[in-house]
mmCIF file of N, CA, C and O in Angstrom:
data_model
loop_
_atom_site.group_PDB
_atom_site.id
_atom_site.type_symbol
_atom_site.label_atom_id
_atom_site.label_comp_id
_atom_site.label_asym_id
_atom_site.label_seq_id
_atom_site.Cartn_x
_atom_site.Cartn_y
_atom_site.Cartn_z
ATOM 1 N N UNK A 692 -93.906 181.634 -47.208
ATOM 2 C CA UNK A 692 -94.131 182.905 -47.220
ATOM 3 C C UNK A 692 -93.263 183.549 -47.726
ATOM 4 O O UNK A 692 -92.199 183.448 -48.057
ATOM 5 N N UNK A 693 -93.876 185.059 -48.302
ATOM 6 C CA UNK A 693 -92.476 185.989 -49.124
ATOM 7 C C UNK A 693 -91.667 186.500 -47.875
ATOM 8 O O UNK A 693 -92.433 187.249 -47.229
ATOM 9 N N UNK A 694 -90.737 186.734 -48.592
ATOM 10 C CA UNK A 694 -89.661 186.843 -47.737
ATOM 11 C C UNK A 694 -89.786 188.745 -47.379
ATOM 12 O O UNK A 694 -89.255 189.168 -46.464
ATOM 13 N N UNK A 695 -90.487 189.413 -48.493
ATOM 14 C CA UNK A 695 -90.875 190.775 -48.270
ATOM 15 C C UNK A 695 -91.813 190.969 -46.882
ATOM 16 O O UNK A 695 -91.722 191.881 -46.509
ATOM 17 N N UNK A 696 -92.228 190.017 -46.490
ATOM 18 C CA UNK A 696 -93.466 190.416 -45.618
ATOM 19 C C UNK A 696 -92.736 189.881 -44.049
ATOM 20 O O UNK A 696 -93.384 189.652 -43.056
ATOM 21 N N UNK A 697 -91.317 189.278 -44.097
ATOM 22 C CA UNK A 697 -90.555 189.198 -42.823
ATOM 23 C C UNK A 697 -90.843 190.395 -41.879
ATOM 24 O O UNK A 697 -90.416 191.170 -42.191
ATOM 25 N N UNK A 698 -91.005 190.021 -40.667
ATOM 26 C CA UNK A 698 -90.830 191.101 -39.365
ATOM 27 C C UNK A 698 -89.943 190.981 -38.449
ATOM 28 O O UNK A 698 -89.780 189.568 -37.799
ATOM 29 N N UNK A 699 -88.815 191.455 -38.297
ATOM 30 C CA UNK A 699 -88.034 191.548 -37.419
ATOM 31 C C UNK A 699 -88.167 192.318 -36.312
ATOM 32 O O UNK A 699 -88.183 193.519 -36.282
ATOM 33 N N UNK A 700 -87.953 191.962 -35.206
ATOM 34 C CA UNK A 700 -87.774 192.501 -33.737
ATOM 35 C C UNK A 700 -86.477 192.705 -33.343
ATOM 36 O O UNK A 700 -85.358 191.974 -33.235
ATOM 37 N N UNK A 701 -86.367 194.118 -32.812
ATOM 38 C CA UNK A 701 -84.964 194.213 -31.992
ATOM 39 C C UNK A 701 -85.163 193.502 -30.441
ATOM 40 O O UNK A 701 -86.066 194.093 -29.808
ATOM 41 N N UNK A 702 -84.087 192.636 -30.059
ATOM 42 C CA UNK A 702 -84.348 192.106 -28.905
ATOM 43 C C UNK A 702 -83.074 192.563 -27.845
ATOM 44 O O UNK A 702 -83.360 192.430 -26.650
ATOM 45 N N UNK A 703 -81.589 192.988 -28.652
ATOM 46 C CA UNK A 703 -80.716 193.383 -27.589
ATOM 47 C C UNK A 703 -80.090 194.403 -28.511
ATOM 48 O O UNK A 703 -80.033 194.567 -29.843
ATOM 49 N N UNK A 704 -79.498 195.495 -27.514
ATOM 50 C CA UNK A 704 -78.550 196.529 -27.915
ATOM 51 C C UNK A 704 -77.394 196.323 -27.315
ATOM 52 O O UNK A 704 -76.806 195.720 -26.348
ATOM 53 N N UNK A 705 -75.948 196.440 -28.162
ATOM 54 C CA UNK A 705 -74.798 196.252 -27.271
ATOM 55 C C UNK A 705 -73.713 196.997 -28.142
ATOM 56 O O UNK A 705 -74.135 197.646 -29.796
ATOM 57 N N UNK A 706 -72.745 197.392 -27.619
ATOM 58 C CA UNK A 706 -71.419 198.060 -28.113
ATOM 59 C C UNK A 706 -71.219 197.113 -28.883
ATOM 60 O O UNK A 706 -70.691 195.771 -28.794
ATOM 61 N N UNK A 707 -70.199 197.235 -30.249
ATOM 62 C CA UNK A 707 -69.559 196.503 -31.489
ATOM 63 C C UNK A 707 -68.510 197.016 -31.767
ATOM 64 O O UNK A 707 -68.438 198.317 -32.124
ATOM 65 N N UNK A 708 -67.602 196.092 -32.420
ATOM 66 C CA UNK A 708 -66.578 196.733 -33.076
ATOM 67 C C UNK A 708 -66.828 196.029 -34.377
ATOM 68 O O UNK A 708 -67.039 194.995 -34.322
ATOM 69 N N UNK A 709 -66.671 196.687 -35.826
ATOM 70 C CA UNK A 709 -66.953 195.583 -36.985
ATOM 71 C C UNK A 709 -65.727 196.183 -37.976
ATOM 72 O O UNK A 709 -65.408 197.425 -38.303
ATOM 73 N N UNK A 710 -65.345 195.163 -38.354
ATOM 74 C CA UNK A 710 -64.385 195.160 -39.702
ATOM 75 C C UNK A 710 -64.555 194.470 -40.945
ATOM 76 O O UNK A 710 -64.878 193.038 -40.224
ATOM 77 N N UNK A 711 -64.055 195.090 -41.952
ATOM 78 C CA UNK A 711 -64.228 194.200 -42.825
ATOM 79 C C UNK A 711 -62.784 193.164 -42.869
ATOM 80 O O UNK A 711 -61.762 193.158 -42.443
ATOM 81 N N UNK A 712 -63.096 191.699 -43.144
ATOM 82 C CA UNK A 712 -62.420 190.628 -43.098
ATOM 83 C C UNK A 712 -60.746 190.729 -43.356
ATOM 84 O O UNK A 712 -59.783 190.305 -42.680
ATOM 85 N N UNK A 713 -60.949 191.442 -44.505
ATOM 86 C CA UNK A 713 -59.808 191.679 -45.303
ATOM 87 C C UNK A 713 -58.544 192.738 -44.439
ATOM 88 O O UNK A 713 -57.478 192.537 -44.373
ATOM 89 N N UNK A 714 -59.041 193.178 -43.545
ATOM 90 C CA UNK A 714 -58.469 194.353 -42.366
ATOM 91 C C UNK A 714 -58.325 193.444 -41.264
ATOM 92 O O UNK A 714 -57.488 194.450 -40.517
ATOM 93 N N UNK A 715 -58.529 192.346 -40.972
ATOM 94 C CA UNK A 715 -58.696 192.073 -39.811
ATOM 95 C C UNK A 715 -57.593 190.927 -39.604
ATOM 96 O O UNK A 715 -56.842 190.323 -41.221
ATOM 97 N N UNK A 716 -57.075 190.882 -38.709
ATOM 98 C CA UNK A 716 -55.558 189.798 -38.546
ATOM 99 C C UNK A 716 -56.362 188.196 -38.598
ATOM 100 O O UNK A 716 -57.109 187.897 -37.528
ATOM 101 N N UNK A 717 -55.717 187.766 -39.474
ATOM 102 C CA UNK A 717 -56.374 186.411 -39.443
ATOM 103 C C UNK A 717 -55.892 185.118 -38.170
ATOM 104 O O UNK A 717 -56.541 184.241 -38.054
ATOM 105 N N UNK A 718 -54.701 185.971 -37.673
ATOM 106 C CA UNK A 718 -54.243 185.288 -36.327
ATOM 107 C C UNK A 718 -55.392 185.052 -35.389
ATOM 108 O O UNK A 718 -55.539 184.328 -34.713
ATOM 109 N N UNK A 719 -56.329 186.238 -35.247
ATOM 110 C CA UNK A 719 -57.255 186.245 -34.131
ATOM 111 C C UNK A 719 -58.434 185.249 -34.442
ATOM 112 O O UNK A 719 -59.207 185.147 -33.621
ATOM 113 N N UNK A 720 -58.783 184.488 -35.590
ATOM 114 C CA UNK A 720 -59.925 183.642 -36.158
ATOM 115 C C UNK A 720 -58.939 182.006 -36.532
ATOM 116 O O UNK A 720 -59.576 181.767 -37.444
ATOM 117 N N UNK A 721 -58.051 181.771 -35.609
ATOM 118 C CA UNK A 721 -57.704 180.411 -35.675
ATOM 119 C C UNK A 721 -58.857 179.549 -35.820
ATOM 120 O O UNK A 721 -60.170 179.507 -35.078
ATOM 121 N N UNK A 722 -58.394 178.474 -36.506
ATOM 122 C CA UNK A 722 -59.369 177.290 -36.427
ATOM 123 C C UNK A 722 -60.412 177.818 -37.418
ATOM 124 O O UNK A 722 -61.836 176.584 -37.480
ATOM 125 N N UNK A 723 -60.852 178.703 -38.134
ATOM 126 C CA UNK A 723 -61.758 178.734 -39.062
ATOM 127 C C UNK A 723 -61.559 178.467 -40.630
ATOM 128 O O UNK A 723 -60.525 179.041 -41.216
ATOM 129 N N UNK A 724 -62.331 177.622 -41.019
ATOM 130 C CA UNK A 724 -62.227 177.015 -42.250
ATOM 131 C C UNK A 724 -62.970 178.254 -43.228
ATOM 132 O O UNK A 724 -64.309 178.025 -42.993
ATOM 133 N N UNK A 725 -62.628 178.873 -44.014
ATOM 134 C CA UNK A 725 -63.302 179.511 -45.151
ATOM 135 C C UNK A 725 -64.409 178.930 -46.319
ATOM 136 O O UNK A 725 -65.131 179.646 -46.454
ATOM 137 N N UNK A 726 -63.531 177.869 -46.632
ATOM 138 C CA UNK A 726 -64.008 176.949 -47.860
ATOM 139 C C UNK A 726 -64.438 178.087 -48.660
ATOM 140 O O UNK A 726 -63.736 178.732 -49.307
ATOM 141 N N UNK A 727 -65.697 178.172 -49.428
ATOM 142 C CA UNK A 727 -65.814 178.625 -50.444
ATOM 143 C C UNK A 727 -66.317 180.339 -50.486
ATOM 144 O O UNK A 727 -66.995 180.655 -51.513
ATOM 145 N N UNK A 728 -66.327 180.638 -48.805
ATOM 146 C CA UNK A 728 -66.971 182.225 -48.916
ATOM 147 C C UNK A 728 -65.889 183.266 -49.660
ATOM 148 O O UNK A 728 -64.718 182.882 -49.304
ATOM 149 N N UNK A 729 -66.325 184.208 -49.954
ATOM 150 C CA UNK A 729 -65.884 185.171 -50.784
ATOM 151 C C UNK A 729 -65.297 185.875 -49.402
ATOM 152 O O UNK A 729 -66.020 186.709 -48.949
ATOM 153 N N UNK A 730 -63.871 185.988 -48.990
ATOM 154 C CA UNK A 730 -63.773 186.939 -47.997
ATOM 155 C C UNK A 730 -64.001 188.427 -47.785
ATOM 156 O O UNK A 730 -64.058 189.165 -46.887
ATOM 157 N N UNK A 731 -64.048 189.143 -48.910
ATOM 158 C CA UNK A 731 -64.329 190.422 -49.497
ATOM 159 C C UNK A 731 -65.451 190.779 -48.545
ATOM 160 O O UNK A 731 -66.050 192.037 -48.309
ATOM 161 N N UNK A 732 -66.494 189.507 -48.758
ATOM 162 C CA UNK A 732 -67.730 189.964 -48.363
ATOM 163 C C UNK A 732 -68.181 189.520 -46.736
ATOM 164 O O UNK A 732 -68.980 190.108 -46.140
ATOM 165 N N UNK A 733 -67.222 189.006 -46.050
ATOM 166 C CA UNK A 733 -67.268 188.937 -44.880
ATOM 167 C C UNK A 733 -66.614 190.087 -43.537
ATOM 168 O O UNK A 733 -65.549 190.921 -44.252
ATOM 169 N N UNK A 734 -67.302 190.090 -42.695
ATOM 170 C CA UNK A 734 -67.115 190.876 -41.612
ATOM 171 C C UNK A 734 -67.004 190.154 -40.521
ATOM 172 O O UNK A 734 -67.473 189.346 -39.750
ATOM 173 N N UNK A 735 -65.824 190.817 -39.591
ATOM 174 C CA UNK A 735 -65.458 190.542 -38.494
ATOM 175 C C UNK A 735 -66.124 191.432 -37.558
ATOM 176 O O UNK A 735 -65.738 192.458 -37.322
ATOM 177 N N UNK A 736 -66.923 190.956 -36.735
ATOM 178 C CA UNK A 736 -67.629 191.626 -35.617
ATOM 179 C C UNK A 736 -67.461 191.172 -34.249
ATOM 180 O O UNK A 736 -67.869 190.185 -33.623
ATOM 181 N N UNK A 737 -66.995 191.961 -33.132
ATOM 182 C CA UNK A 737 -66.711 191.890 -31.559
ATOM 183 C C UNK A 737 -67.723 192.523 -30.873
ATOM 184 O O UNK A 737 -67.597 193.746 -30.977
ATOM 185 N N UNK A 738 -68.103 191.540 -29.957
ATOM 186 C CA UNK A 738 -68.833 192.068 -29.034
ATOM 187 C C UNK A 738 -68.585 191.248 -27.170
ATOM 188 O O UNK A 738 -68.157 190.359 -27.782
ATOM 189 N N UNK A 739 -69.170 192.199 -26.618
ATOM 190 C CA UNK A 739 -69.115 190.992 -25.246
ATOM 191 C C UNK A 739 -69.869 189.869 -25.750
ATOM 192 O O UNK A 739 -70.868 189.778 -26.211
ATOM 193 N N UNK A 740 -69.650 189.007 -24.741
ATOM 194 C CA UNK A 740 -70.156 187.548 -24.609
ATOM 195 C C UNK A 740 -71.540 187.854 -24.362
ATOM 196 O O UNK A 740 -71.965 188.577 -23.364
ATOM 197 N N UNK A 741 -72.406 186.738 -25.133
ATOM 198 C CA UNK A 741 -74.009 186.964 -24.887
ATOM 199 C C UNK A 741 -74.318 185.186 -25.415
ATOM 200 O O UNK A 741 -74.088 185.150 -26.451
ATOM 201 N N UNK A 742 -74.635 184.707 -24.139
ATOM 202 C CA UNK A 742 -74.945 183.318 -24.547
ATOM 203 C C UNK A 742 -76.116 182.910 -25.244
ATOM 204 O O UNK A 742 -76.835 181.721 -25.327
ATOM 205 N N UNK A 743 -77.107 184.214 -25.367
ATOM 206 C CA UNK A 743 -78.249 183.516 -26.036
ATOM 207 C C UNK A 743 -78.102 184.202 -27.897
ATOM 208 O O UNK A 743 -78.917 183.701 -28.276
ATOM 209 N N UNK A 744 -76.576 184.697 -28.149
ATOM 210 C CA UNK A 744 -76.336 185.017 -29.814
ATOM 211 C C UNK A 744 -76.608 183.430 -30.465
ATOM 212 O O UNK A 744 -75.908 182.718 -30.303
ATOM 213 N N UNK A 745 -77.094 183.497 -31.249
ATOM 214 C CA UNK A 745 -77.031 182.405 -32.374
ATOM 215 C C UNK A 745 -77.571 182.774 -33.408
ATOM 216 O O UNK A 745 -77.636 184.059 -33.992
ATOM 217 N N UNK A 746 -77.098 181.690 -34.588
ATOM 218 C CA UNK A 746 -77.206 182.186 -35.899
ATOM 219 C C UNK A 746 -78.488 182.366 -36.719
ATOM 220 O O UNK A 746 -78.663 182.881 -37.714
ATOM 221 N N UNK A 747 -79.598 182.194 -36.054
ATOM 222 C CA UNK A 747 -80.914 182.411 -36.478
ATOM 223 C C UNK A 747 -81.285 184.117 -36.364
ATOM 224 O O UNK A 747 -81.941 184.407 -36.835
ATOM 225 N N UNK A 748 -80.317 184.661 -35.563
ATOM 226 C CA UNK A 748 -80.476 186.017 -35.419
ATOM 227 C C UNK A 748 -79.850 186.927 -36.469
ATOM 228 O O UNK A 748 -79.136 186.337 -37.138
ATOM 229 N N UNK A 749 -80.061 188.345 -36.465
ATOM 230 C CA UNK A 749 -79.217 189.109 -37.293
ATOM 231 C C UNK A 749 -78.763 189.961 -36.670
ATOM 232 O O UNK A 749 -79.193 190.263 -35.474
ATOM 233 N N UNK A 750 -78.014 191.170 -37.063
ATOM 234 C CA UNK A 750 -76.755 191.943 -36.408
ATOM 235 C C UNK A 750 -77.316 193.165 -37.306
ATOM 236 O O UNK A 750 -77.394 193.325 -38.809
ATOM 237 N N UNK A 751 -78.345 194.489 -36.684
ATOM 238 C CA UNK A 751 -78.096 195.559 -37.553
ATOM 239 C C UNK A 751 -76.917 196.714 -36.863
ATOM 240 O O UNK A 751 -76.929 196.596 -35.433
ATOM 241 N N UNK A 752 -76.659 197.096 -37.654
ATOM 242 C CA UNK A 752 -75.436 198.315 -37.316
ATOM 243 C C UNK A 752 -75.801 199.544 -38.165
ATOM 244 O O UNK A 752 -75.238 199.251 -39.484
ATOM 245 N N UNK A 753 -76.041 200.453 -37.571
ATOM 246 C CA UNK A 753 -76.636 201.534 -38.356
ATOM 247 C C UNK A 753 -77.805 201.006 -39.257
ATOM 248 O O UNK A 753 -78.958 200.639 -38.479
ATOM 249 N N UNK A 754 -77.709 201.284 -40.374
ATOM 250 C CA UNK A 754 -79.037 200.945 -41.361
ATOM 251 C C UNK A 754 -78.132 199.819 -42.253
ATOM 252 O O UNK A 754 -79.033 199.221 -42.837
ATOM 253 N N UNK A 755 -77.466 199.303 -41.771
ATOM 254 C CA UNK A 755 -76.890 197.850 -42.247
ATOM 255 C C UNK A 755 -77.350 196.702 -41.380
ATOM 256 O O UNK A 755 -77.329 196.687 -40.341
ATOM 257 N N UNK A 756 -77.584 195.737 -42.141
ATOM 258 C CA UNK A 756 -77.812 194.622 -41.850
ATOM 259 C C UNK A 756 -76.972 193.448 -41.665
ATOM 260 O O UNK A 756 -76.446 193.180 -43.132
ATOM 261 N N UNK A 757 -76.488 192.604 -41.272
ATOM 262 C CA UNK A 757 -75.476 191.240 -41.462
ATOM 263 C C UNK A 757 -76.306 190.176 -41.333
ATOM 264 O O UNK A 757 -76.971 189.623 -39.911
ATOM 265 N N UNK A 758 -76.012 188.930 -41.747
ATOM 266 C CA UNK A 758 -76.478 187.681 -41.432
ATOM 267 C C UNK A 758 -75.569 186.916 -40.884
ATOM 268 O O UNK A 758 -74.155 187.131 -41.468
ATOM 269 N N UNK A 759 -75.645 186.744 -39.600
ATOM 270 C CA UNK A 759 -74.386 185.352 -39.176
ATOM 271 C C UNK A 759 -73.989 184.250 -39.491
ATOM 272 O O UNK A 759 -75.088 183.269 -39.717
ATOM 273 N N UNK A 760 -72.703 184.185 -39.917
ATOM 274 C CA UNK A 760 -72.452 182.795 -40.538
ATOM 275 C C UNK A 760 -71.658 182.007 -39.364
ATOM 276 O O UNK A 760 -71.525 180.691 -39.516
ATOM 277 N N UNK A 761 -70.706 183.024 -38.317
ATOM 278 C CA UNK A 761 -69.992 181.798 -37.467
ATOM 279 C C UNK A 761 -70.151 182.612 -36.428
ATOM 280 O O UNK A 761 -69.654 183.471 -36.070
ATOM 281 N N UNK A 762 -70.114 181.741 -35.045
ATOM 282 C CA UNK A 762 -70.154 182.737 -33.866
ATOM 283 C C UNK A 762 -68.672 181.896 -32.963
ATOM 284 O O UNK A 762 -68.548 180.628 -32.733
ATOM 285 N N UNK A 763 -67.882 182.414 -32.833
ATOM 286 C CA UNK A 763 -66.520 182.128 -32.396
ATOM 287 C C UNK A 763 -66.729 182.460 -30.651
ATOM 288 O O UNK A 763 -66.553 184.177 -30.537
ATOM 289 N N UNK A 764 -66.169 181.715 -29.815
ATOM 290 C CA UNK A 764 -66.192 181.901 -28.230
ATOM 291 C C UNK A 764 -64.385 182.092 -28.347
ATOM 292 O O UNK A 764 -64.245 180.704 -27.843
ATOM 293 N N UNK A 765 -63.575 183.112 -27.988
ATOM 294 C CA UNK A 765 -62.161 182.640 -28.034
ATOM 295 C C UNK A 765 -61.900 182.130 -26.899
ATOM 296 O O UNK A 765 -62.240 182.283 -25.567
ATOM 297 N N UNK A 766 -60.904 181.126 -26.967
ATOM 298 C CA UNK A 766 -60.832 180.359 -25.851
ATOM 299 C C UNK A 766 -61.813 179.487 -24.572
ATOM 300 O O UNK A 766 -61.698 179.068 -23.552
ATOM 301 N N UNK A 767 -63.159 179.558 -25.172
ATOM 302 C CA UNK A 767 -64.073 179.450 -24.619
ATOM 303 C C UNK A 767 -64.301 180.171 -23.096
ATOM 304 O O UNK A 767 -64.796 179.669 -22.406
ATOM 305 N N UNK A 768 -64.119 181.337 -23.364
ATOM 306 C CA UNK A 768 -63.735 182.207 -22.198
ATOM 307 C C UNK A 768 -65.020 183.107 -21.588
ATOM 308 O O UNK A 768 -65.092 183.341 -20.246
ATOM 309 N N UNK A 769 -65.987 182.869 -22.509
ATOM 310 C CA UNK A 769 -67.083 183.689 -22.326
ATOM 311 C C UNK A 769 -66.944 185.460 -21.743
ATOM 312 O O UNK A 769 -67.485 185.971 -21.220
ATOM 313 N N UNK A 770 -65.569 186.099 -23.008
ATOM 314 C CA UNK A 770 -65.758 187.427 -22.438
ATOM 315 C C UNK A 770 -66.296 188.215 -23.546
ATOM 316 O O UNK A 770 -66.789 189.114 -23.393
ATOM 317 N N UNK A 771 -65.966 187.823 -24.861
ATOM 318 C CA UNK A 771 -65.914 188.349 -26.493
ATOM 319 C C UNK A 771 -66.617 187.244 -27.176
ATOM 320 O O UNK A 771 -66.278 186.322 -26.798
ATOM 321 N N UNK A 772 -67.475 187.574 -28.181
ATOM 322 C CA UNK A 772 -67.604 186.935 -29.018
ATOM 323 C C UNK A 772 -67.125 187.576 -30.421
ATOM 324 O O UNK A 772 -67.333 188.638 -30.411
ATOM 325 N N UNK A 773 -66.588 187.090 -31.449
ATOM 326 C CA UNK A 773 -66.361 187.138 -32.707
ATOM 327 C C UNK A 773 -66.938 186.527 -33.686
ATOM 328 O O UNK A 773 -67.391 185.163 -33.851
ATOM 329 N N UNK A 774 -67.968 187.617 -34.243
ATOM 330 C CA UNK A 774 -68.978 186.746 -35.132
ATOM 331 C C UNK A 774 -68.474 186.959 -36.672
ATOM 332 O O UNK A 774 -68.181 188.208 -36.861
ATOM 333 N N UNK A 775 -68.547 186.192 -37.349
ATOM 334 C CA UNK A 775 -68.206 186.197 -38.859
ATOM 335 C C UNK A 775 -70.037 186.392 -39.523
ATOM 336 O O UNK A 775 -70.890 185.553 -39.125
ATOM 337 N N UNK A 776 -69.694 187.608 -40.321
ATOM 338 C CA UNK A 776 -71.138 187.595 -40.699
ATOM 339 C C UNK A 776 -70.857 188.229 -42.243
ATOM 340 O O UNK A 776 -69.828 188.956 -42.681
ATOM 341 N N UNK A 777 -72.016 188.094 -42.919
ATOM 342 C CA UNK A 777 -72.429 188.812 -44.526
ATOM 343 C C UNK A 777 -72.874 189.717 -44.456
ATOM 344 O O UNK A 777 -74.308 189.738 -43.969
ATOM 345 N N UNK A 778 -72.805 191.341 -45.014
ATOM 346 C CA UNK A 778 -73.768 192.115 -45.006
ATOM 347 C C UNK A 778 -74.857 191.696 -46.028
ATOM 348 O O UNK A 778 -74.656 191.253 -47.177
ATOM 349 N N UNK A 779 -75.997 192.144 -45.460
ATOM 350 C CA UNK A 779 -77.355 191.575 -46.704
ATOM 351 C C UNK A 779 -77.580 193.060 -47.349
ATOM 352 O O UNK A 779 -77.591 193.847 -46.748
ATOM 353 N N UNK A 780 -77.435 192.506 -48.487
ATOM 354 C CA UNK A 780 -77.829 194.045 -49.249
ATOM 355 C C UNK A 780 -79.115 194.181 -49.964
ATOM 356 O O UNK A 780 -79.769 193.547 -49.980
#
């Protein structure tokens, strides 16, 4: 199927903090291997914990769309999630 025919549906709305990764503290993202990803394209999005969030979903922030690359549950505490995401242009 043609990617222009994709239909995305909003399933949830939440408060979020979003920062370009170059401004984020790397201490907050322990045990993440960045490998070949260009860090200037990465954003760190922090939201309240949501057990239904997965990498098949996308994040809409205003008019911007982000693809989820990694979901981190700090200390497995189920309080917040830190999401590594790349903006889709």
